[in-house]
Steps between C-alpha positions, in 0.01 A plus 500: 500500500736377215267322359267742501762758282531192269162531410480818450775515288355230282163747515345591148472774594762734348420763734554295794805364345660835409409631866735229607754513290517898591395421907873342561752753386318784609415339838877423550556879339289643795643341793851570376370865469377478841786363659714768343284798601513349837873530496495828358237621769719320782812680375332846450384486840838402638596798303245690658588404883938568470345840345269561751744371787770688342261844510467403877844466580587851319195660643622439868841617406360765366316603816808420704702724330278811498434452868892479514580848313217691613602394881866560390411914397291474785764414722706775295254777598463383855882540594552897282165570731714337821804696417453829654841589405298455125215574490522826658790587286587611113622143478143379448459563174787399366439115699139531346638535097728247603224228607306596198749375290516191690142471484357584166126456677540840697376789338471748821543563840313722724601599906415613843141526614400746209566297240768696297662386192891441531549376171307379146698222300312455158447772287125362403343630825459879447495750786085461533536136483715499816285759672144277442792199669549704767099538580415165429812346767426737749213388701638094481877657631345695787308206608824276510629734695267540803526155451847472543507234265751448167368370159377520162185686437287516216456367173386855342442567159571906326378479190655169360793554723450189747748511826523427872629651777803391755472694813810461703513717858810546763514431837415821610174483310529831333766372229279388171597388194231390237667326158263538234509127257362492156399120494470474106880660486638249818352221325673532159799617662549235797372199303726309300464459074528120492145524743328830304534246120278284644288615762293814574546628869185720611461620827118579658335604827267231622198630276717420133584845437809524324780738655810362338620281224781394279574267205714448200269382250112517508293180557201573349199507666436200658827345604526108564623505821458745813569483881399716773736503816487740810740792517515674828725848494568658834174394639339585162258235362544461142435192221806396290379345175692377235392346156674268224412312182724220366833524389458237186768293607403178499714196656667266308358219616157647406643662122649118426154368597289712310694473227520112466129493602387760200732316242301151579178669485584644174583184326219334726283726292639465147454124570147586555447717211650219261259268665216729497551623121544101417193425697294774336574469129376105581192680670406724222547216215227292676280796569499549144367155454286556713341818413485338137331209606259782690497708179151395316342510847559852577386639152225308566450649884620853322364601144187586384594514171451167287799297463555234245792313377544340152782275391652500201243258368167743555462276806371681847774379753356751805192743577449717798149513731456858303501333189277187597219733601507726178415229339301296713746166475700267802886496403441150390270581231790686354807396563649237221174513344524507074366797292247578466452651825210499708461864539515585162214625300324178356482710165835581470725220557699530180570854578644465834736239351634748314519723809703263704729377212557919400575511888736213507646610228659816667289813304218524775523902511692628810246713639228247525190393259138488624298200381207299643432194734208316601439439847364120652175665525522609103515870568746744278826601689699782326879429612811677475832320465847529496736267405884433629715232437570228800849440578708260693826567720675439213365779284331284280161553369207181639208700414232805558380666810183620425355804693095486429296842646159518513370791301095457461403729741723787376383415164141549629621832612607608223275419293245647777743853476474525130116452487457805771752674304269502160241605726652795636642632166118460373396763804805710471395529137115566606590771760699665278237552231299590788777772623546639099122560501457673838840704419326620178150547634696728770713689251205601266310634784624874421498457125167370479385765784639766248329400206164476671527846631613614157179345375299677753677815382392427104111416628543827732621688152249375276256626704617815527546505078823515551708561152718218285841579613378511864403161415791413278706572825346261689498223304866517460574512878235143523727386207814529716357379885380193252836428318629564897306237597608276230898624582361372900420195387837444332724612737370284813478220267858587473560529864373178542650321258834656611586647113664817524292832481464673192710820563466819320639832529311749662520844662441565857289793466265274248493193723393757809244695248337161442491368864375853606234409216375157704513612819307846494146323509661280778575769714179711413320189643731446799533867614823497448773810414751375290826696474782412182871575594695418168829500441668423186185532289759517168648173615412146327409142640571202304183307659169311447266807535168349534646247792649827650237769439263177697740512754520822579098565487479178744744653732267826500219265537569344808636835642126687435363145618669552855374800639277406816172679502525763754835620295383857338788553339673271234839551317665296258810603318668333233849579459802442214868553630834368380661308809873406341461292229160449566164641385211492759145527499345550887129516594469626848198555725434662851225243586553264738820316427585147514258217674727237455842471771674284156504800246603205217177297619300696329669421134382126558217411271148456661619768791274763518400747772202632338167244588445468124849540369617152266890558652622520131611882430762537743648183371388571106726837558803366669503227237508822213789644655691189580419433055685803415771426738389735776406487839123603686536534878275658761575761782346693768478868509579675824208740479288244440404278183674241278712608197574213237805544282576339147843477353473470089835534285514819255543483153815742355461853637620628117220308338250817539812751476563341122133639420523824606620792232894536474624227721705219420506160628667471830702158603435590880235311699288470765378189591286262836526158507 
């Protein structure tokens, strides 16, 4: 067996070594711990067994000397219930007082057959306490005395008082005396201090139930040691039982022990610690060597990134796996082979000498540089890398650790991104020339309807020899619907284009005249009634009128467009109001209402609800009112219908007073934003 622990100490292996060189101390370390906790656990339960033998020893003294006083005020009540001479005299009393002094337990005393109370000697039992006593000893006192037969009745419990009963008759059999003792009060009393410190004395009928007790200082709840011993009072069965816990006193013998025992474990253990700090500093010195020697084999095992190491030379002193694949070459091809290297570009030799010697000179940029390498195979490989200089223990500088990543494929990509990317700009920039079209096509609808049924109005003249003004009029009004459609154009090339409207000051009353102008043939042609609620016809708006006026008449549009069929009648009002600081312009119907649960849905371009609707003039208005800073939103009407409201700011409210007769300017203002 020596020889066998020889050989493992002169093991290689430093794990098996160390194990060793720990497996001694702390092997002597635990059998000197077990040893002592033996001791300890031998003494305790010595300890334990005086304690326990010493709870015995007071519990039957205990017993002996409550059998001894209660048979002693037994014997007490038995010879005043002898005495006729007593008993049947005013002399009773006073001998009963008397004993209760003597025998702090007795707390009444009842006589003769009935049961009458001669005397109460605590002031805690009132007169209905010693009434219910009265009922409850009766029946047990009348029974000992057909009997014949002396002795303590009971226990009996009155409402937390706990007591027994000492019947005690004469020799003519008529004489009765019945001594009433509190068992909680006889036991604090009658037992002595130097027993209540340490022990709890409880006594119980033969189920457990508790009907006295006394102690000095509580025990908690689960004491250490206990002890159950028979108590038998006057032919009254009854369980004495008395509990303990340890005093903490140790013996000498045992305190010397322990003591010298924990002082040699103590510097047992710094021993051990000295060793075992010793031992460990020599244990992590060669797992450092170790894990160095292991070093290039777990980057190897671990990175995917391309490792290479240069020394100060330009001379590759290590490459990873990761690195070997990129470019297609066995570590040996590399490593200690002279520039140029194999996985340079055959073309571009010279350059990468310059490369490496910028690299090795220290001003390779921190962040990285991209170049290119050519794989065995002699395909391209875009590379990033990042340079850091090598160092040894000492701090001093052997080289470069090159970090090489891979980067074709997200070059591919990107170049892949930024060819999709021309592509979508080139049908962004198709649809919108497609959208600016269809947006003007749909905004010169009602111009161009105008003009065509002003030209049907000049054919309808001329053949009627109508007169030159007549005609004169008419030409003017196709002069304005065509510079309106020219204005059209402008403004939702505007829009679109996101340049800011041209604004304009103009009245309310003449922007209403001239939508009431466009949209009388519309509701002629719809059936429609139209009703005009203005307010503030004075006032001025600093807006685009031609985007607004198109607006407006699309708003009144899509309300005559919305009536169902079977609907006879058809109402659309058009209403001006000041709100706060803002100016409004509603157009509300009683057709139908809304079709859509998303009230903003229908502001999307391309949503319609109408089967040959484009989805463009909901959107066309909302994006006038959001150009002059305002706000278009749509809600239902209780009654029925849809009313659309338009917020537009107000030019100054002065700027029409100033042109009237006899006023002068005003600074005051009323503005919407």
């Amino acid at each position: 067996m020596l020889k066998s622990v020889a050989q493992l100490l002169q093991s290689k292996d430093l794990r098996t070594r160390q194990a060793l060189r720990f497996g001694m101390p702390v092997l002597v370390f635990l059998l000197l711990m077990v040893i002592v906790g033996g001791a300890v656990y031998y003494t305790k339960q010595q300890e334990r067994e005086a304690n326990q033998k010493k709870l015995i020893s007071n519990s039957l003294w205990t017993a002996d000397t409550i059998q001894f006083q209660i048979k002693r005020l037994s014997a007490s009540l038995d010879s005043l219930a002898s005495d006729s001479s007593i008993y049947k005299s005013n002399r009773l009393k006073a001998s009963l007082e008397q004993l209760a002094r003597s025998s702090p337990g007795l707390v009444a005393v009842y006589r003769d057959p009935a049961v009458e109370l001669v005397g109460s000697y605590t002031q805690q039992l009132s007169d209905i306490a010693l009434m219910k006593i009265r009922q409850q000893v009766e029946e047990a006192v009348n029974t000992r005395m057909l009997l014949k037969s002396d002795g303590v009745i009971g226990p009996f419990n009155l409402d937390d008082f706990r007591y027994v009963a000492s019947v005690n008759m004469g020799p003519d059999g008529y004489s009765v005396l019945v001594g009433i003792i509190d068992l909680d009060r006889f036991l604090q009393e009658e037992m002595p201090k130097w027993l209540l410190e340490s022990t709890d004395v409880t006594i119980t009928d033969l189920d457990g139930n508790v009907f006295g007790s006394a102690t000095r200082r509580p025990l908690g709840e689960r004491p250490e040691f206990s002890q159950v011993s028979e108590l038998e009072l006057g032919g009254l069965a009854l369980q004495l039982r008395t509990y303990s816990n340890s005093d903490g006193r140790p013996v000498l013998l045992s305190h010397v022990f322990n003591s010298l025992t924990v002082l040699l474990l103590a510097l047992l253990l710094g021993t051990f610690l000295l060793l075992w700090r010793d031992s460990r500093q020599r244990l992590e010195i060669e797992e450092k060597l170790r894990d160095e020697k292991q070093f290039r084999q777990s980057m190897q095992d671990s990175m995917a990134v391309g490792l290479r190491v240069w020394d100060l030379d330009g001379v590759i002193r290590y490459v990873n796996p990761a690195f070997c694949n990129m470019v297609g070459y066995q570590p040996d091809e590399l490593i200690g082979v002279p520039q140029p290297l194999p996985y340079w570009p055959t073309k571009s030799s010279e350059e990468y000498k310059l490369l490496v010697a910028n690299v090795l000179s220290g001003n390779a940029p921190p962040d990285g540089f991209e170049t290119v390498y050519q794989h065995k195979s002699g395909r391209l490989i875009d590379v990033l890398i990042v340079e850091a200089p090598l160092r040894d223990g000492k701090g001093e500088q052997t080289g470069w650790m090159s970090s090489v990543i891979d980067i074709t494929d997200r070059k591919r990509s990107e170049a892949l991104v930024a060819e999709q990317r021309e592509k979508l700009q080139a049908a962004s920039r198709f649809a919108l020339v497609g959208e600016v079209a269809t947006n003007i096509a749909h905004e010169l609808n009602q111009p161009l309807a105008t003009m065509v049924s002003f030209a049907q109005a000049g054919l309808n003249l001329a053949q009627r020899g109508a007169s030159v003004d007549k005609f004169a009029q008419l030409f003017e009004k196709l002069r304005d619907q065509a510079q309106r459609a020219g204005r059209v154009v402008g403004s939702v090339q505007n829009l679109v284009r996101k340049r800011k409207p041209q604004r304009e000051h103009v009245r309310v009353d003449e922007l209403v005249d001239a939508i009431r102008f466009m949209v009388t043939s519309l509701a002629v042609r719809h059936d429609v009634r139209l009703h005009f609620q203005i307010e503030h016809g004075e006032w001025v708006l600093f807006v685009d009128r031609i985007m607004v006026e198109q607006a407006v008449v699309n708003l009144v549009k899509n309300a005559a467009e919305a009536f169902t069929a079977a609907q006879r009648i058809r109402n659309v009002w058009i209403v001006t109001r000041s709100n706060s600081d803002v100016f409004e312009i509603a157009v509300r119907d009683d057709g139908p209402g809304l079709s859509l649960n998303n009230p903003e849905k229908m502001f999307e371009a391309l949503v319609s609800t109408k089967p040959d609707g484009l989805g463009l003039g909901l959107s066309l208005c909302r994006s006038v009112a959001e150009a002059h800073g305002g706000r278009l939103r749509a809600e239902p009407v209780p009654t029925g219908g849809t009313c659309f409201t338009m917020n537009l700011p107000m030019a100054l409210k002065d700027f029409i007073d100033d042109e009237r007769p006899g006023n002068q300017p005003n600074q005051s203002s009323a503005t919407a934003g």
